[in-house]
Coordinates of C-alpha atoms and ligand atoms in Angstrom, one line a residue:
X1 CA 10.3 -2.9 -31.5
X2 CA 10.6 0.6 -30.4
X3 CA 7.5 2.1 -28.6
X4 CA 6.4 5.8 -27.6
X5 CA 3.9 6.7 -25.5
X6 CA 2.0 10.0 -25.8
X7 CA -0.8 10.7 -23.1
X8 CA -2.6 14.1 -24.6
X9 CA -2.9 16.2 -21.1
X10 CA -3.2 19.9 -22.7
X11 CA -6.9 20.3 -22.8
X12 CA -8.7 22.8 -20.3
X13 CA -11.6 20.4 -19.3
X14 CA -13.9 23.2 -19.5
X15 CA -16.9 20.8 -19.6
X16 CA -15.2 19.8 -15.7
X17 CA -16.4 23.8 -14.6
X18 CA -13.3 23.5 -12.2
X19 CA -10.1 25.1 -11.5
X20 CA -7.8 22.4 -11.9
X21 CA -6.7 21.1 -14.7
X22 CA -8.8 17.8 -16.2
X23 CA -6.4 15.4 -16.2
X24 CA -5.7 16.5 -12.3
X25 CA -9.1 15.1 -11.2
X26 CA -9.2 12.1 -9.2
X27 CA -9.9 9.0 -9.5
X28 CA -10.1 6.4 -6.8
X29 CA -7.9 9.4 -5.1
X30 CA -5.6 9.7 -7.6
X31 CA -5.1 11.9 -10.5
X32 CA -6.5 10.4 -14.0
X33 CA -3.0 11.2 -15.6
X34 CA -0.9 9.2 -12.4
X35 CA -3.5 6.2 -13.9
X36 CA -2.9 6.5 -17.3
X37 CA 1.4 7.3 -16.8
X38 CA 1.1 3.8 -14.2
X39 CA -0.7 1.9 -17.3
X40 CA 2.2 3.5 -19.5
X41 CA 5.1 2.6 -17.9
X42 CA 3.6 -1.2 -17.2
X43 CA 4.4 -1.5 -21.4
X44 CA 8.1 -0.8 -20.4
X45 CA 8.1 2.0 -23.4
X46 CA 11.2 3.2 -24.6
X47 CA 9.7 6.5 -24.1
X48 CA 6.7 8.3 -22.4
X49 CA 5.8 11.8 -23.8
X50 CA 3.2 14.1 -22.0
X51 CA 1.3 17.0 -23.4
X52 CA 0.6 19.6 -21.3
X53 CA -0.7 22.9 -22.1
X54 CA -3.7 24.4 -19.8
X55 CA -2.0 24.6 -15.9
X56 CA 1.2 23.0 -17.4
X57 CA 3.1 23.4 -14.0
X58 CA 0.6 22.6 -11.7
X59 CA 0.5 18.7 -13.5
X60 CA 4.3 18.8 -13.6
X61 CA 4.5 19.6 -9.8
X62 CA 2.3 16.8 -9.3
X63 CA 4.7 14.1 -10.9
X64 CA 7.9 15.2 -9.8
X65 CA 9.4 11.7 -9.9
X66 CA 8.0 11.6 -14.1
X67 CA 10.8 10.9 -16.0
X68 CA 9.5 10.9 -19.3
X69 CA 9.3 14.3 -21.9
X70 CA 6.7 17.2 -21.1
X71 CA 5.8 18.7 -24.4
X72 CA 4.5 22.0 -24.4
X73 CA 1.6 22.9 -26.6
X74 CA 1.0 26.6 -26.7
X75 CA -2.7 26.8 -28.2
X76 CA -5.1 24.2 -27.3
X77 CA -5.9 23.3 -31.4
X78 CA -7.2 19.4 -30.9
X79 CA -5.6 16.2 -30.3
X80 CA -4.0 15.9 -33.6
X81 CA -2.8 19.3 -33.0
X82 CA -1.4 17.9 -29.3
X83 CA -0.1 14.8 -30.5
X84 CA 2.1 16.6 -33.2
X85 CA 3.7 18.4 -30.7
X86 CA 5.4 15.4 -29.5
X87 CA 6.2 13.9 -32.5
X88 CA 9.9 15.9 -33.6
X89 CA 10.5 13.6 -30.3
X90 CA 9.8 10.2 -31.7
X91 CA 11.5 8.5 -34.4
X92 CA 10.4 7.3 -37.4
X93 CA 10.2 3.4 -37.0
X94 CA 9.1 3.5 -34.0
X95 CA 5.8 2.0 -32.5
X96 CA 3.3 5.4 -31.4
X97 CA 0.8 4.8 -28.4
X98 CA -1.2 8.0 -28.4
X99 CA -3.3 8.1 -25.2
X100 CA -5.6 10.6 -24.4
X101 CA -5.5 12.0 -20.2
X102 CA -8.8 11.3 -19.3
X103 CA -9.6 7.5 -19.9
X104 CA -8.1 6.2 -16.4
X105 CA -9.2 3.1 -16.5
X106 CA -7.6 1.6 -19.3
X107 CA -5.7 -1.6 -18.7
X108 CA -1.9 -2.7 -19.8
X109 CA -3.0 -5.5 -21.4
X110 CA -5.4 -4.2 -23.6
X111 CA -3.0 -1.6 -24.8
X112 CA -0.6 -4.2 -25.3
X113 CA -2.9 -6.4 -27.7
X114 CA -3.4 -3.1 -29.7
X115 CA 0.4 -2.2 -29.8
X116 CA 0.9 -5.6 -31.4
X117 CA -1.5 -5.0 -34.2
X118 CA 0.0 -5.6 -37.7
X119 CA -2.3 -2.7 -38.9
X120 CA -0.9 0.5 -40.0
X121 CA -3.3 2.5 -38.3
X122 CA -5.1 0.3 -34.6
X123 CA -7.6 2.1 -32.6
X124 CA -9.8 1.5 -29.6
X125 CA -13.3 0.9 -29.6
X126 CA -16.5 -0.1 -27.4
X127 CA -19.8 -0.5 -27.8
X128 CA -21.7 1.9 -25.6
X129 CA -25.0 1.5 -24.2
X130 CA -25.1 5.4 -24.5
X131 CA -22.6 6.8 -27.4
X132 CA -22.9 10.4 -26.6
X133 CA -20.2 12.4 -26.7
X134 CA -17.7 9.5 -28.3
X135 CA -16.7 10.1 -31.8
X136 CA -18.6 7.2 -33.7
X137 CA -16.4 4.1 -35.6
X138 CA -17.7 4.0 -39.2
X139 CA -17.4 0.8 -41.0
X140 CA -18.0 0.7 -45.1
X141 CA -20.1 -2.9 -46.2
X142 CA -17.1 -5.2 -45.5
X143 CA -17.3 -3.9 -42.1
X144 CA -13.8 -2.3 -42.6
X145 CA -13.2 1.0 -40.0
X146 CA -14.0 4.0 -42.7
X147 CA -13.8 7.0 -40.6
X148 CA -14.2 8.4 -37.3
X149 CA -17.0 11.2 -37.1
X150 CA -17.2 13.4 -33.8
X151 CA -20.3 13.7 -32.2
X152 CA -20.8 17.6 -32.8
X153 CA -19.8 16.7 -36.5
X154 CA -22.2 13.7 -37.3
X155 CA -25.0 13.0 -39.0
X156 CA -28.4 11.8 -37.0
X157 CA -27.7 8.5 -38.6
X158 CA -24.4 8.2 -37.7
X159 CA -25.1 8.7 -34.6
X160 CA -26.9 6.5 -34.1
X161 CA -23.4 4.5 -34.3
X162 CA -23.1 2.5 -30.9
X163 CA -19.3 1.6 -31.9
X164 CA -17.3 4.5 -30.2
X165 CA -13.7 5.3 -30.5
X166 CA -12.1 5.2 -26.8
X167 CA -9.3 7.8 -27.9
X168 CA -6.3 5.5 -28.3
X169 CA -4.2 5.1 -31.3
X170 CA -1.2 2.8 -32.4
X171 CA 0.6 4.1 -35.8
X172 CA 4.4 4.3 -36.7
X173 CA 6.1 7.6 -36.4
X174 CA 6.2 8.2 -39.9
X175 CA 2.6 7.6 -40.4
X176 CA 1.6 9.9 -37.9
X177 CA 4.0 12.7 -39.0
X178 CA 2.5 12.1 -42.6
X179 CA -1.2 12.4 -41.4
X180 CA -1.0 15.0 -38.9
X181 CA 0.6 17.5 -40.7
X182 CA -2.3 17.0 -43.5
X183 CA -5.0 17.6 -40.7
X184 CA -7.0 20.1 -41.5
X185 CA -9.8 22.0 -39.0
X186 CA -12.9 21.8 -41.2
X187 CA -15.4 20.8 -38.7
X188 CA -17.6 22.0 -36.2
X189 CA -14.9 22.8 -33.4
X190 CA -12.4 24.7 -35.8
X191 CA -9.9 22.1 -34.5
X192 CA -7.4 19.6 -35.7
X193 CA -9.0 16.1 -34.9
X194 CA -6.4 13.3 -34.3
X195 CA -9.4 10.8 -35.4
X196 CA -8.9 12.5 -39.0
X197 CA -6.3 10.4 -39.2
X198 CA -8.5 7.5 -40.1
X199 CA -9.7 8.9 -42.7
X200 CA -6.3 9.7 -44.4
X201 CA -4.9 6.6 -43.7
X202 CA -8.0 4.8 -45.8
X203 CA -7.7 7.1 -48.2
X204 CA -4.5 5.9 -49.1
X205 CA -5.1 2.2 -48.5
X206 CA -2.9 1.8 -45.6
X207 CA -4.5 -1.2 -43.0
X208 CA -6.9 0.1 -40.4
X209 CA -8.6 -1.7 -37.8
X210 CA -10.4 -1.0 -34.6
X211 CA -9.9 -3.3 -31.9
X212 CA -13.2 -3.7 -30.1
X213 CA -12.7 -3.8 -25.9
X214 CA -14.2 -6.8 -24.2
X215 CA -14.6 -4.8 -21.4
X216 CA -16.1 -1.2 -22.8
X217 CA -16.2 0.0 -18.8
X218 CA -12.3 0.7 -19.1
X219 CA -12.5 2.5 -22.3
X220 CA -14.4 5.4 -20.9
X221 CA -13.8 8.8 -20.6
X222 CA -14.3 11.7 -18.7
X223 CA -15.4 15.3 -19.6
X224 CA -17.4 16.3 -16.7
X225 CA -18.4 15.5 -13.4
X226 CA -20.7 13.1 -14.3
X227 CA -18.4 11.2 -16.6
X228 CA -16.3 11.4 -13.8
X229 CA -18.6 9.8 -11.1
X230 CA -18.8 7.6 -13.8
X231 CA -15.7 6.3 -13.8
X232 CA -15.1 6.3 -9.7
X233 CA -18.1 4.2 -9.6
X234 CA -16.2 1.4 -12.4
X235 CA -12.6 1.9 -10.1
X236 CA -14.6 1.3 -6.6
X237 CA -16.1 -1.8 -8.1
X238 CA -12.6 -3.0 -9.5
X239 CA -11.1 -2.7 -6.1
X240 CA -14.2 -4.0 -4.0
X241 CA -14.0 -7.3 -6.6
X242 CA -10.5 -7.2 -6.2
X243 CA -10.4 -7.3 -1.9
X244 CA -13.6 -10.0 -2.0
X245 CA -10.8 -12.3 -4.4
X246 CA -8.1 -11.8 -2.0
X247 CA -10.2 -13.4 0.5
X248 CA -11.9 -10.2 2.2
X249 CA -15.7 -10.6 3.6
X250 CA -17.1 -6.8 2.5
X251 CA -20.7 -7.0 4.2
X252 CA -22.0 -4.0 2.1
X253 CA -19.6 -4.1 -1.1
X254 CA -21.2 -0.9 -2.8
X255 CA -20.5 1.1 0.4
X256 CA -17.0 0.4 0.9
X257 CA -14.5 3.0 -0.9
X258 CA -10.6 2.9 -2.0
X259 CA -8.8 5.7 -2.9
X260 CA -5.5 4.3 -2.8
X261 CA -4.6 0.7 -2.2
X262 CA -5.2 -1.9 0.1
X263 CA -3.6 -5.2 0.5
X264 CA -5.9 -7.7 2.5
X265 CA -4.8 -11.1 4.1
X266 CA -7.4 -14.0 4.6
X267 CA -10.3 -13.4 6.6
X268 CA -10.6 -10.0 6.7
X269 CA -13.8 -8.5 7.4
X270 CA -15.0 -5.4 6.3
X271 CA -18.5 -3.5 7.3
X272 CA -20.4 -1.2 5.7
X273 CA -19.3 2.5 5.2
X274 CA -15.5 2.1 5.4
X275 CA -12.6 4.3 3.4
X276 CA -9.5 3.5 2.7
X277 CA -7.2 5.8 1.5
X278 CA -3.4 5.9 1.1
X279 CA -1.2 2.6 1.5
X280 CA -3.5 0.1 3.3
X281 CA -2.4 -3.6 4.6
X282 CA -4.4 -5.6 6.4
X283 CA -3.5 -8.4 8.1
X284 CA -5.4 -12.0 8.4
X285 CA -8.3 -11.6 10.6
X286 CA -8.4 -7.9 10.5
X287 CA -12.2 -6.5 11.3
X288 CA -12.6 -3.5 10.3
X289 CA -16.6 -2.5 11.9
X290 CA -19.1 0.6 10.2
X291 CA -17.7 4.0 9.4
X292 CA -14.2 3.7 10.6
X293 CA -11.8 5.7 7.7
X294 CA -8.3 4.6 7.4
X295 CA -5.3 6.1 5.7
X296 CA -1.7 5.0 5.3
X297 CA -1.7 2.0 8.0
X298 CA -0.2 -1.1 8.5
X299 CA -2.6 -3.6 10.6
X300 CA -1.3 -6.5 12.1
X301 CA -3.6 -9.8 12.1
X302 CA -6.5 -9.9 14.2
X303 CA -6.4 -6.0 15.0
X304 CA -10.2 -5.0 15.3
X305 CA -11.2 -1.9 14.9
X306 CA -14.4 -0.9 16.1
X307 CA -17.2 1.1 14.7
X308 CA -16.2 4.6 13.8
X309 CA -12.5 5.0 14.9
X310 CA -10.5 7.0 12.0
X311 CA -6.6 6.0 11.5
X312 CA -4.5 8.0 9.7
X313 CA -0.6 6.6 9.9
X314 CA -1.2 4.1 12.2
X315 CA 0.9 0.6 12.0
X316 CA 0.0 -2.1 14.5
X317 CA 2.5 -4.9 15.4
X318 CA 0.1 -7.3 17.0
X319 CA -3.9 -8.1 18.1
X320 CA -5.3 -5.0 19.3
X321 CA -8.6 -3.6 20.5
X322 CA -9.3 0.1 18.7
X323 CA -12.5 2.4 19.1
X324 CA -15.4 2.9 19.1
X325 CA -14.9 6.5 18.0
X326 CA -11.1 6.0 18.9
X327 CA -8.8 8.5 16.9
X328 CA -5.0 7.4 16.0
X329 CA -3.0 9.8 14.3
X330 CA 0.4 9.7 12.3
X331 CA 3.2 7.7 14.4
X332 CA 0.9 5.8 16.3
X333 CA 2.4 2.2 17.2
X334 CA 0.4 -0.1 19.0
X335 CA 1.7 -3.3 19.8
X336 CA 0.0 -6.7 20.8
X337 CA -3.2 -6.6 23.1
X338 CA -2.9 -2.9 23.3
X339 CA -6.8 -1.8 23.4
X340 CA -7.6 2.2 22.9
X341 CA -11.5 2.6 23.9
X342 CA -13.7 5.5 23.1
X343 CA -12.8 8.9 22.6
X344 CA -9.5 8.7 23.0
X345 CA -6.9 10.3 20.3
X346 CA -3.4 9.0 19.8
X347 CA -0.5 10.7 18.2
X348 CA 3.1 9.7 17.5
X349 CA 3.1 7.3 20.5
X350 CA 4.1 3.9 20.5
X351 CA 1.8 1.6 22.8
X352 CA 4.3 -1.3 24.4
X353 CA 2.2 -5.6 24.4
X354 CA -0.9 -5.1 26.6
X355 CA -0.9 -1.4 27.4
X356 CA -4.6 0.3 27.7
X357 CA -6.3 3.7 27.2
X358 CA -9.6 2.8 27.6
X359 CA -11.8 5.8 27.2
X360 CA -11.6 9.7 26.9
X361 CA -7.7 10.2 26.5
X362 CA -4.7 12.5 24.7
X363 CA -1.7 10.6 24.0
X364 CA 0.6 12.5 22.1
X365 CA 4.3 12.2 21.8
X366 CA 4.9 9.3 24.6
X367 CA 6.3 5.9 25.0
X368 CA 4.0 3.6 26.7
X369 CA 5.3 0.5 28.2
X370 CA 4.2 -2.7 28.6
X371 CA 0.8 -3.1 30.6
X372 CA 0.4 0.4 31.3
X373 CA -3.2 1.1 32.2
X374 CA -4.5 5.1 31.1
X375 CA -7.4 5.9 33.4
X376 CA -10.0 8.0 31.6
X377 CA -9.2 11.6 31.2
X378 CA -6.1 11.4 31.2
X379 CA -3.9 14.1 28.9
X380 CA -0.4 14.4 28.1
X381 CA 0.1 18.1 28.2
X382 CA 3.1 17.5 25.4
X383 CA 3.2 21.1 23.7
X384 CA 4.4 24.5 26.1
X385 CA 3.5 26.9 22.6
X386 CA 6.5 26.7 21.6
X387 CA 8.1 23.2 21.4
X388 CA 6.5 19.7 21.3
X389 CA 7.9 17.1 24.8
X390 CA 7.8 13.8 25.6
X391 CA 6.1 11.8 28.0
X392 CA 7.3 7.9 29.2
X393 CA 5.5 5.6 31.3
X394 CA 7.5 2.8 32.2
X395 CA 5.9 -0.6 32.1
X396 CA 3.4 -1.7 34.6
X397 CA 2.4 1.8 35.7
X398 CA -1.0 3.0 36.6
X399 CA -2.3 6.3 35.7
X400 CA -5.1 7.1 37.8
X401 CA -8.2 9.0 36.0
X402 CA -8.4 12.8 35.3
X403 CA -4.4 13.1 35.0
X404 CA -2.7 15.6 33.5
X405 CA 1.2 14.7 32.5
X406 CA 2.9 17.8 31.7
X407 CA 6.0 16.6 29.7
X408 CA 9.0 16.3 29.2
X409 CA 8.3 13.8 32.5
X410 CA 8.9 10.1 33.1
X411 CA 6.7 7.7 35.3
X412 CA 8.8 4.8 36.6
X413 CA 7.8 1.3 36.2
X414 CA 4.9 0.4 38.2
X415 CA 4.2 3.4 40.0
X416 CA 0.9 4.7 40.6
X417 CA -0.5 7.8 40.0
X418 CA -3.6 9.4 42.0
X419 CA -6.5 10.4 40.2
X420 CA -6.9 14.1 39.7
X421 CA -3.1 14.6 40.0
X422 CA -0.7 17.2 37.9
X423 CA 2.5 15.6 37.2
X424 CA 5.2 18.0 36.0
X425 CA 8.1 16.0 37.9
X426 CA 9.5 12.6 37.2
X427 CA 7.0 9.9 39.3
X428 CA 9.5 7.5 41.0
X429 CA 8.8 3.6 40.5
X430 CA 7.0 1.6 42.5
X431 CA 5.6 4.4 44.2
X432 CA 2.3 6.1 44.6
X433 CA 2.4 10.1 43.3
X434 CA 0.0 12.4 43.4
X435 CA -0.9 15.8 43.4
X436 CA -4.7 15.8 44.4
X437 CA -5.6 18.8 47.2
X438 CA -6.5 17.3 50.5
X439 CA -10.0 16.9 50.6
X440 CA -12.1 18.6 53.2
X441 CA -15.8 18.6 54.7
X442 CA -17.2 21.6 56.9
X443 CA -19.0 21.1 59.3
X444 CA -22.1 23.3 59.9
X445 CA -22.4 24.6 56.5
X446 CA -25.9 25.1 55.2
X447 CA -27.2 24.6 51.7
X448 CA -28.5 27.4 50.6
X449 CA -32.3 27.5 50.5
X450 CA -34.5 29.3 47.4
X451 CA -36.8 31.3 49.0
X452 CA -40.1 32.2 47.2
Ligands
LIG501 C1 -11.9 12.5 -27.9 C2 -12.0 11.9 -29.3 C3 -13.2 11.1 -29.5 C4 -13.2 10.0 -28.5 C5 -13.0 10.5 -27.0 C6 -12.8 9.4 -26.1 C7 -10.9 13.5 -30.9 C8 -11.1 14.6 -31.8 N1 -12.0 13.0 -30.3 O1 -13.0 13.3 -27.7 O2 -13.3 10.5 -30.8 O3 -14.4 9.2 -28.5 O4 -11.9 11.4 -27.0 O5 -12.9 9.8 -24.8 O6 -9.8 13.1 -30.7 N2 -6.2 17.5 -25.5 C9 -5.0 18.2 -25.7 N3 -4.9 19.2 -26.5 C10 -6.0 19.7 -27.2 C11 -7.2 19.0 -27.0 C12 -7.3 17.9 -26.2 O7 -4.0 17.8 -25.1 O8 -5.9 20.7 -27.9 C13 -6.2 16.3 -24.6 C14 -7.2 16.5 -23.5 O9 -6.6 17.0 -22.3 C15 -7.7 15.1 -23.2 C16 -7.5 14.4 -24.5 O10 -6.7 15.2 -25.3 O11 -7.0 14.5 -22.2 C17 -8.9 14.2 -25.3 O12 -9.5 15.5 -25.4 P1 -11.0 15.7 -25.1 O13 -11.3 17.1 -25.3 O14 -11.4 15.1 -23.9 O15 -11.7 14.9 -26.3 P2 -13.1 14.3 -26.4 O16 -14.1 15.3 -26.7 O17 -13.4 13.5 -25.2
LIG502 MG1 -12.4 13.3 -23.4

């Protein structure tokens, strides 16, 4: 069996109030349309077509690795109108998975089950608590699908109708190209309905069914922000399930957010207030404490992150100790027993087994080595305005507090470094450097007095 996708992505989302185009809006930090082409190309189609119309190149730009058909449809006219568009495209005999762009969460497998109905004609449905805004499922006395009446089109009884059609249809090419072109746009939007197509196809006796969805929560759509919310609220559950199966402790499940992916050995513990975004792994035995936010990273098992530290980048090659209010930034490596305290910001720097930058330090561009020890205040002064330098600490060193390492300059393996000091030249190993001023007292000074 042949199969074509279409995913209808045309229509302004004026009910959105933004400037991007609907099927551009995120969900669970991704663009509805990157769900839906995702769930597409899990059915291994022969082919995926996308509609676009409204801010056509700004939804191409965004999936420049697509390498299915963009089909252009001038006039926004309906989805019928939008789904003919692509249909010169798609041959005759083969299988049709219309799709429209703003029902992210649908799953593979329930497309699948549909896309292997006998009928001539399969759509989605759901029971919804709350119908409005769904075109209502009509069934005659045998309970047989009749029609599909949208909601600005139907009467008070109809709806009533709790049955709801979640936008998705399976037809062959040929039926859809006989349908469509008989569409016609009597109805209270002036526009060519692809749900008319129910109607036709009954009409002529052709086999309809709608497939009712176990799970209505996937079937939904968004028009607004609401609906939106909506459906960010069904994702966040799906992933927070998802990371408590995969052996993940989340101590506040509702509070913890994925917008991207995380992959979570056993034992992972999560706290309330956390974000993941990007590429996540976590090793076993991760703890991740309150607030911290974390994007892109790779953490080795047993890394603990404490309350409030935000990682963006980050990959961790053993058991370290991060935060509170620590902040690693892209092309930080720490390896095993590294521990970066409070306040301190790291940035494409690798940390060498044991190495420590305990509080209130700037470590950007460096190569730490093994057992280093950072005294508070430290800086690497790594930028001159103009070009970015590096700074390397051989292992075993000792940076005294309140240092300031103006790179490109090397500390030699365990050398020490007085507090206070400015290095600009290469600290020889073994050896103490330092730059401090000699200090002074004078003797017969006088504090000065306030006099009334
Ligand atoms: C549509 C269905 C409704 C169903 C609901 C499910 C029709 C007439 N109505 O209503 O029965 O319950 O989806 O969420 O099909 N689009 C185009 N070109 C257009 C118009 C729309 O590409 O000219 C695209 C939109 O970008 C969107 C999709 O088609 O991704 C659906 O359009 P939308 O306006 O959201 O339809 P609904 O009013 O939600
Ligand atoms: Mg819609």
């Amino acid at each position: 069996m042949m199969l074509h996708v279409v995913v209808l992505a045309a229509g302004e989302g004026k009910r959105m109030r933004s400037r991007h185009p609907k099927v551009l809006q995120p969900v669970g930090g991704q663009a509805m349309l990157g769900h839906l082409l995702d769930t597409a190309q899990a059915l291994a189609p022969d082919q995926i077509h996308v509609v676009v119309g409204q801010g056509a190149a700004a939804v191409q730009d965004q999936f420049p690795a697509f390498s299915g058909v963009w089909v252009h449809q001038r006039e926004r006219l309906g989805t019928g109108h939008a789904t003919l568009q692509a249909l010169p495209g798609i041959p005759d005999e083969a299988r049709v998975l219309v799709l429209p762009g703003d029902m992210p969460l649908v799953r593979a497998e329930t497309l699948t089950r549909l896309v292997q109905s006998s009928a001539d004609l399969s759509v989605l449905s759901f029971v919804a608590d709350d119908p409005t805004g769904y075109g209502r499922v009509l069934r005659d006395a045998d309970d047989q699908v009749s029609a599909i009446v949208e909601q600005a089109d139907a009467s008070p009884e109809q709806a009533q109708v709790r049955e709801v059609n979640a936008g998705v249809m399976v037809a062959k090419g040929q039926a859809l190209k006989d349908w469509l072109a008989r569409l016609e746009p009597k109805n209270a939007q002036g526009e060519y309905y692809l749900t008319d197509a129910v109607a036709l196809a009954v009409g002529r006796c052709q086999r309809v069914e709608a497939v009712i969805a176990a799970d209505g929560q996937e079937c939904m759509g968004a028009n607004d922000r609401a609906g939106l919310a909506e459906l960010e609220r069904v994702w966040q559950w799906r992933q927070r399930h998802a990371l408590m199966a995969a052996g993940a402790m989340l101590e506040d499940p509702a509070t913890v957010w994925v917008k991207g992916s995380v992959e979570v050995g056993q034992d992972v513990r999560i706290g309330p207030n956390v974000t993941f975004q990007g590429q996540v792994a976590l090793g076993d035995g991760v703890v991740v404490e309150t607030g911290c936010v974390i994007d892109d990273c790779r953490l080795a098992a047993d890394t603990h992150l404490a309350p409030y530290s935000v990682l963006a980048g980050v990959e961790t090659t053993g058991a370290c100790q991060v935060g509170p209010f620590a902040r690693l930034r892209q092309g930080t490596v720490l390896a095993d027993q590294v521990k970066i305290g409070n306040f301190v910001e790291v940035k494409q720097a690798s940390l060498a087994a044991g190495a420590k930058a305990s509080h209130l330090s700037y470590i950007g561009d460096a190569a730490i080595g093994e057992g280093v020890n950072i005294g508070a205040g430290t800086i690497t002064c790594n930028y001159d305005g103009v070009a970015k330098h590096t700074t390397t600490i051989e292992p075993g060193a000792f940076i005294g507090s309140n240092t300031a390492l103006v790179a490109p300059v090397t500390i030699g393996s365990d050398a020490v470094i007085g507090a206070g000091s400015v290095i600009s030249k290469d600290a020889p190993r073994d050896q103490l450097s330092l730059t401090r001023a000699p200090q002074r007292s004078i003797e017969g000074w006088v504090r000065p007095k306030k006099t009334r």
